[in-house]
mmCIF file of C-alpha atoms in Angstrom:
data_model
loop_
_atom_site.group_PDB
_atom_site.id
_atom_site.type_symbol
_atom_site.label_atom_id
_atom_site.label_comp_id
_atom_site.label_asym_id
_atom_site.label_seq_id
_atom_site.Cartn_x
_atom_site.Cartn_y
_atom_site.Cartn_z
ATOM 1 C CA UNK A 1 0.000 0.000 0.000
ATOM 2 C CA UNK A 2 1.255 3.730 -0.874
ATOM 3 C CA UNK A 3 2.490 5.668 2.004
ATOM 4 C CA UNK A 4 3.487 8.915 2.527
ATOM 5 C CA UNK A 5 7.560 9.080 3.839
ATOM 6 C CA UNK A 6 8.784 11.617 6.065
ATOM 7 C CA UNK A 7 12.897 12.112 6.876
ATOM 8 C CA UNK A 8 14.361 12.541 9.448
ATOM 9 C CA UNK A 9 12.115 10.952 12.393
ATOM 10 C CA UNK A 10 13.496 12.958 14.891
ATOM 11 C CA UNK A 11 15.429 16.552 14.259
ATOM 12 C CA UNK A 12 17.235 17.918 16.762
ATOM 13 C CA UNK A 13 18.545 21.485 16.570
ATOM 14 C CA UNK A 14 19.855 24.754 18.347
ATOM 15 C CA UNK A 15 17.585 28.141 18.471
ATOM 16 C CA UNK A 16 17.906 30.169 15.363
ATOM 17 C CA UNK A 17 19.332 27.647 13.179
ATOM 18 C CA UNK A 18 17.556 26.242 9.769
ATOM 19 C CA UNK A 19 15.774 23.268 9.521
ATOM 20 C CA UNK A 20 14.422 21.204 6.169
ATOM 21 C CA UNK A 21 11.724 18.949 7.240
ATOM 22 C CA UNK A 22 11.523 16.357 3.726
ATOM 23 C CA UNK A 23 8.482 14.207 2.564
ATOM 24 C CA UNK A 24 7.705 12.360 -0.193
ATOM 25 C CA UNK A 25 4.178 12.158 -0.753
ATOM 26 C CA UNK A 26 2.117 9.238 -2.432
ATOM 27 C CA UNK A 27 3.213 9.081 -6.161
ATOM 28 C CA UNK A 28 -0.298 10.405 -8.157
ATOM 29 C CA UNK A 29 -1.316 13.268 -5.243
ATOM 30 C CA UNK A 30 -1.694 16.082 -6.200
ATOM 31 C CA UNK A 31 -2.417 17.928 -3.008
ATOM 32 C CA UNK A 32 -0.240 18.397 0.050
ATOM 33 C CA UNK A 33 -0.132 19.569 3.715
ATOM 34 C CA UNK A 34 2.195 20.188 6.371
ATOM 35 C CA UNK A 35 0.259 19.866 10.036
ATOM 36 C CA UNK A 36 1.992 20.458 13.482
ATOM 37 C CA UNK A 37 1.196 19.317 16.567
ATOM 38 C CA UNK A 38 2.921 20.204 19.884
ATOM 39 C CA UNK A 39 2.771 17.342 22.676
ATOM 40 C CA UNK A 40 -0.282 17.023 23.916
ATOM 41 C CA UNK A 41 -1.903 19.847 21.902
ATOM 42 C CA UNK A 42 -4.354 19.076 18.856
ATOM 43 C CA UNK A 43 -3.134 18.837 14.932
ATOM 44 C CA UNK A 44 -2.910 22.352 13.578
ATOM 45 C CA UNK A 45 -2.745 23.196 9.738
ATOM 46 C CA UNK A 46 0.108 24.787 8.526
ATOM 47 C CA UNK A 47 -0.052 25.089 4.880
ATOM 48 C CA UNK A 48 -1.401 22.982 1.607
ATOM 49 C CA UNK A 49 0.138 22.943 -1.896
ATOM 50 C CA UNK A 50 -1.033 22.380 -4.912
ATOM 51 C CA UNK A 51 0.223 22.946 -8.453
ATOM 52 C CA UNK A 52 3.793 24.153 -7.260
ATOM 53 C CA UNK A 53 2.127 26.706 -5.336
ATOM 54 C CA UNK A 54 0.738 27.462 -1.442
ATOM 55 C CA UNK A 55 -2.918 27.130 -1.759
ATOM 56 C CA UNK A 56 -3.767 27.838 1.719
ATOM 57 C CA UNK A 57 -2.040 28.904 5.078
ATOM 58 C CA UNK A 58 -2.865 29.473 8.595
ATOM 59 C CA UNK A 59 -1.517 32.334 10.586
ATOM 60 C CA UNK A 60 0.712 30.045 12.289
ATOM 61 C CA UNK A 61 2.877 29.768 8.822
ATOM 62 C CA UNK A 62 4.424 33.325 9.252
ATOM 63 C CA UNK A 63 7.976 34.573 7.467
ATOM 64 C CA UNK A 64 9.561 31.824 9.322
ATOM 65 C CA UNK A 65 8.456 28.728 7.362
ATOM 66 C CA UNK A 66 8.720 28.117 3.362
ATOM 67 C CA UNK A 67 7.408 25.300 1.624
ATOM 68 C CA UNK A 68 9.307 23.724 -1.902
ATOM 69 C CA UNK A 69 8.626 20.443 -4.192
ATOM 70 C CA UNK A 70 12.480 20.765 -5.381
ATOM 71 C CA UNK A 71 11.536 18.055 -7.541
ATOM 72 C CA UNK A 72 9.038 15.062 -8.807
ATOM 73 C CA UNK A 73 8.915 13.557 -5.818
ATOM 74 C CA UNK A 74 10.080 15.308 -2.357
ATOM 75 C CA UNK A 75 8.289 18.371 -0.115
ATOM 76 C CA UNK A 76 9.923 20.128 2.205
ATOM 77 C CA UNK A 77 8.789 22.302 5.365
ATOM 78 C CA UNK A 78 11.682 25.183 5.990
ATOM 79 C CA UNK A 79 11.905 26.804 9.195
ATOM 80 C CA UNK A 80 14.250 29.540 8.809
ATOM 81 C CA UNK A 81 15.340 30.478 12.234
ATOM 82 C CA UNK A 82 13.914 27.688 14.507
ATOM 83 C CA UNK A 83 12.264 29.270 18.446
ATOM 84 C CA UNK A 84 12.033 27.105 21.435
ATOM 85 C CA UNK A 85 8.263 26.877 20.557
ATOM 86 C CA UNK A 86 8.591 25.634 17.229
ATOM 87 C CA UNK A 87 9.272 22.228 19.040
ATOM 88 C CA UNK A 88 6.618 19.767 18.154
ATOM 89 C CA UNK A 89 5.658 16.933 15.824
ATOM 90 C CA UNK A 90 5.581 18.006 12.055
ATOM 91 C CA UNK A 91 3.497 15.602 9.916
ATOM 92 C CA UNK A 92 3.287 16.085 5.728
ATOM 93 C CA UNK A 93 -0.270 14.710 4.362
ATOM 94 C CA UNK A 94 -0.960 14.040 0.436
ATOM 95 C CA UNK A 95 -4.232 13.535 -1.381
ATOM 96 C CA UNK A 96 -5.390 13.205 -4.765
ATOM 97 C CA UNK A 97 -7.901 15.687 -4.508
ATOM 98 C CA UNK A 98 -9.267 18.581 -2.718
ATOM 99 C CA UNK A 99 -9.426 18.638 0.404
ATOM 100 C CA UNK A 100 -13.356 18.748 0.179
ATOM 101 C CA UNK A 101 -13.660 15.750 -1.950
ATOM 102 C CA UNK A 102 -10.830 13.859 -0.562
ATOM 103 C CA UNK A 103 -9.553 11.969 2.431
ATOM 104 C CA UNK A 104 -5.723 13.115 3.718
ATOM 105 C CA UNK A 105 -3.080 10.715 4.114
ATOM 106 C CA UNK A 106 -0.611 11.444 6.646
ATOM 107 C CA UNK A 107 3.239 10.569 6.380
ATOM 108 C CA UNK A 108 4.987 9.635 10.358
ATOM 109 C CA UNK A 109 6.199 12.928 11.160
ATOM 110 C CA UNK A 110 9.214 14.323 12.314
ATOM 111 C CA UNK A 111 9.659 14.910 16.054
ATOM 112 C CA UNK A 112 11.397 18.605 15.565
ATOM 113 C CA UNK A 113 13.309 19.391 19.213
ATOM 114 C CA UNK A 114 14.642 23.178 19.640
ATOM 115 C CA UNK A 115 17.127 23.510 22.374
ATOM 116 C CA UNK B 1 -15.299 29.481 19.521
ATOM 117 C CA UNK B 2 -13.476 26.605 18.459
ATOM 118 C CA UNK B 3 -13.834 25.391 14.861
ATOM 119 C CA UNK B 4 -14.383 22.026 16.265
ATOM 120 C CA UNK B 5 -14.990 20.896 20.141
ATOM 121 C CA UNK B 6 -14.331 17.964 20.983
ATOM 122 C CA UNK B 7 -15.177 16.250 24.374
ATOM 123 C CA UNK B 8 -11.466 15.196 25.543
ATOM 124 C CA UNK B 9 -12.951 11.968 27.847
ATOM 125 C CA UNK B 10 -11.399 9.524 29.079
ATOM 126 C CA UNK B 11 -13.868 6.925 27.802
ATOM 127 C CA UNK B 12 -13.014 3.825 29.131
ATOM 128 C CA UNK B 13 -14.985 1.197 28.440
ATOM 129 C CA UNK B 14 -14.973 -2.808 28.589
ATOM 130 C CA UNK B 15 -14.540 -4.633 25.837
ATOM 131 C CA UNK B 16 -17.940 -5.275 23.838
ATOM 132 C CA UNK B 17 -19.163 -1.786 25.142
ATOM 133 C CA UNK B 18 -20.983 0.656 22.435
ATOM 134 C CA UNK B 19 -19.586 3.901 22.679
ATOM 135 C CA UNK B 20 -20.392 7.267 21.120
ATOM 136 C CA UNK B 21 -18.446 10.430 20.450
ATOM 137 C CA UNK B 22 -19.691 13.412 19.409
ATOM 138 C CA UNK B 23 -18.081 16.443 17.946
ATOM 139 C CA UNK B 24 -19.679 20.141 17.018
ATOM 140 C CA UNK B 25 -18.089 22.635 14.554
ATOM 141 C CA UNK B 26 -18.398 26.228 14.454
ATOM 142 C CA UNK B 27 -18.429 27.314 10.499
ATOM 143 C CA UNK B 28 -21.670 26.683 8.833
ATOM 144 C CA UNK B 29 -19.959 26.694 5.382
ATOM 145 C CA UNK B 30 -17.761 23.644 6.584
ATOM 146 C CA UNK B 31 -18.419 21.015 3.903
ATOM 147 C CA UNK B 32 -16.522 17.478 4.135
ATOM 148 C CA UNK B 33 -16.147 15.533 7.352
ATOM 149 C CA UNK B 34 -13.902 12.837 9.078
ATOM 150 C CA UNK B 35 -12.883 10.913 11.863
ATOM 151 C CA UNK B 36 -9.086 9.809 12.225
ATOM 152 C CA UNK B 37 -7.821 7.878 15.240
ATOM 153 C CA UNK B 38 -4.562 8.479 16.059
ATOM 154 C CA UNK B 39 -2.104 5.815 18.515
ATOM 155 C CA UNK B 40 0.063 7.180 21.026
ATOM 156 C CA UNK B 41 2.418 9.439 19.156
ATOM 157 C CA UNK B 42 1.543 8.237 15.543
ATOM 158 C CA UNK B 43 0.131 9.747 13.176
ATOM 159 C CA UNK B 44 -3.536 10.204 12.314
ATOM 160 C CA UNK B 45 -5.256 7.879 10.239
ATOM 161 C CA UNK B 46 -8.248 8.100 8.496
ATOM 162 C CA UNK B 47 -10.613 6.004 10.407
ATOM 163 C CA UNK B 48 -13.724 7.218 7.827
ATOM 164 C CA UNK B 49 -15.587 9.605 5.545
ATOM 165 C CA UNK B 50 -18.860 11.756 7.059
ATOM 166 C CA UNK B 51 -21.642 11.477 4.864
ATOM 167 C CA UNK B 52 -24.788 13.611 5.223
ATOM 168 C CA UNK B 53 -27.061 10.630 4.981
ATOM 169 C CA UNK B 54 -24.376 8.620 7.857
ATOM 170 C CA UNK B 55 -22.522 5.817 6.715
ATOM 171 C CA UNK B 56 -21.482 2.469 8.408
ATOM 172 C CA UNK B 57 -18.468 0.378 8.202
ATOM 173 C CA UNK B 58 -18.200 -2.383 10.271
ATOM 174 C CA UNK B 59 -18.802 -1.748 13.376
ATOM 175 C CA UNK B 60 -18.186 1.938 12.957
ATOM 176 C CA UNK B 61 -21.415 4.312 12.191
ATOM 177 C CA UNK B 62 -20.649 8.311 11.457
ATOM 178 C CA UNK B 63 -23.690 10.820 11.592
ATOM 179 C CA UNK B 64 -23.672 13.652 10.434
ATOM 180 C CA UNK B 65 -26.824 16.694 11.547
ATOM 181 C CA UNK B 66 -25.661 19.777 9.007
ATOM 182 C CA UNK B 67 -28.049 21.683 10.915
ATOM 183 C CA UNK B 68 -27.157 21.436 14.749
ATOM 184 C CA UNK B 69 -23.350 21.829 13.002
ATOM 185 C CA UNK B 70 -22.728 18.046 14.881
ATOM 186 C CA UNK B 71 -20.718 15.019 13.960
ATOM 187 C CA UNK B 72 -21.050 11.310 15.805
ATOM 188 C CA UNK B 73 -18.792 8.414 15.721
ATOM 189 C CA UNK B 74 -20.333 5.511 16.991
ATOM 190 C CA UNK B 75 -18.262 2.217 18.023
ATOM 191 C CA UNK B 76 -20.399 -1.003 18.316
ATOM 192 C CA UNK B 77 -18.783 -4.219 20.336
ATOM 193 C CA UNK B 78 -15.019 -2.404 21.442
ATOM 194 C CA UNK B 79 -11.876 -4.192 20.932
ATOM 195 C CA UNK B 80 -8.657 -3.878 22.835
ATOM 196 C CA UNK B 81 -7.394 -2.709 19.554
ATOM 197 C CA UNK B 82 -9.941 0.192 19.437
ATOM 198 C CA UNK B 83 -8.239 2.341 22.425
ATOM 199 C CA UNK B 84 -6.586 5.597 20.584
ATOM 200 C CA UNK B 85 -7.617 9.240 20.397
ATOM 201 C CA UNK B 86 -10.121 9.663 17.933
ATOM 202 C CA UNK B 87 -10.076 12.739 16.083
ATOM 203 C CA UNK B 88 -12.903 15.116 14.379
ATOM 204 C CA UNK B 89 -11.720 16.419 11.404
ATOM 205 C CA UNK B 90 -13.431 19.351 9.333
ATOM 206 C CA UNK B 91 -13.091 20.953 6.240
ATOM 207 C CA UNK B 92 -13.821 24.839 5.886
ATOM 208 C CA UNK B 93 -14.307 26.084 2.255
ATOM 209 C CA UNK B 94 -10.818 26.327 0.654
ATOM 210 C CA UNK B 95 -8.035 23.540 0.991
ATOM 211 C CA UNK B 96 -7.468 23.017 4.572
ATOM 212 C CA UNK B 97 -8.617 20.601 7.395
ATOM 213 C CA UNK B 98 -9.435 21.390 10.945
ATOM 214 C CA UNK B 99 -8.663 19.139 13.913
ATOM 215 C CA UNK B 100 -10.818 18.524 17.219
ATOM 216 C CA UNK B 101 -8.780 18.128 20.110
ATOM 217 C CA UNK B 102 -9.773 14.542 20.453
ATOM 218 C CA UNK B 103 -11.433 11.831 22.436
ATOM 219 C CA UNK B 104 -9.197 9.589 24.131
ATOM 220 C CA UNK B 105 -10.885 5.894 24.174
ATOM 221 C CA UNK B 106 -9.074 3.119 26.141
ATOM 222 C CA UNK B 107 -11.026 -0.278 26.186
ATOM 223 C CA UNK B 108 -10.476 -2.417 28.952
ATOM 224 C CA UNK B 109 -10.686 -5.998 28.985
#
């Protein structure tokens, strides 16, 4: 069964650095998502994607956080200059349609740890 | 208000038990519907689709009442393998999903 892949599991990194969150969505989506969710907290949108472009965004996705498809196959979440309270669990989602119509399919996550 | 409330629980129920969560959202305008369960720091999975008329699989039955803005996740005869948070999931107009808190279920034996 298609899954959605998410590297690394676990990111550890210092305040203010950079950080490249990578997932590879299933093959023939169309549509993707990058969710948050601090421990113990509910899932929060961040952003969709569709058609090399941000579709939609919440307010949490400030100046801070850029999204790419580099390529066929891989999506990345960039957080620019990472705060204590960036810490949480990042999870990518693909589906082959809009979000109306269609179910979400969620990759891991990455466990994202700002000391 | 919350786009989607969630009552948190506990539930905890013996095995066999029927259980039912419910689950209100705020926008009228909302449009598709879901429940996800998610394990212990995992990540959500779609349990199943909302349809306006309610829909069954297995022993799962969703409801959905457009106008008292309220979702319901019904679990017939509970399995061990049923305890996990179970999340309400709605979608707003435009391409993005909101989550309930959700209801943790554990399912004793």
């Amino acid at each position: 069964e298609p899954e959605v892949t998410q590297t690394p599991s676990h990111q550890v990194t210092q305040m203010g650095q950079e950080v490249i969150l990578r997932c590879v969505p299933i093959s023939n989506h169309l549509y993707f998502y990058w969710y948050r969710q601090i421990l113990g907290q509910k899932v929060e949108f961040l952003v969709s994607f569709y058609n090399n472009e941000i579709s939609e965004k919440s307010e949490i996705f400030d100046d801070q956080f850029s999204v790419e498809r580099p390529d066929g196959s891989n999506f990345t979440l960039k957080i620019r200059s990472t705060k204590l309270e960036d810490s949480a669990m990042y999870f990518c989602a693909s589906s082959d349609r809009l979000a109306v119509q269609g179910e979400q399919y969620f990759g891991p996550g990455t466990r994202l740890t700002v000391t | 208000r919350k786009e989607v409330e969630q009552d948190p629980g506990p539930f905890n129920v013996p095995e066999g038990a029927t259980v039912a969560f419910n689950c209100t959202y705020s926008n009228s305008a909302s449009q598709s519907f879901f429940w996800y369960r998610q394990d212990c720091r995992k990540e959500p999975k779609l349990l199943m689709s909302v349809y306006s008329s309610g829909n069954e699989d297995g022993r799962f039955t969703a409801q959905l009442n457009r106008a008292s803005q309220y979702i319901s996740l019904l679990i017939r005869d509970s399995k061990l393998s049923d305890s996990a948070t179970y999340l309400c999931v709605v979608n707003r107009p435009g391409n993005q999903f909101y989550f309930g808190t959700g209801t943790s279920l554990t399912v004793i034996p």
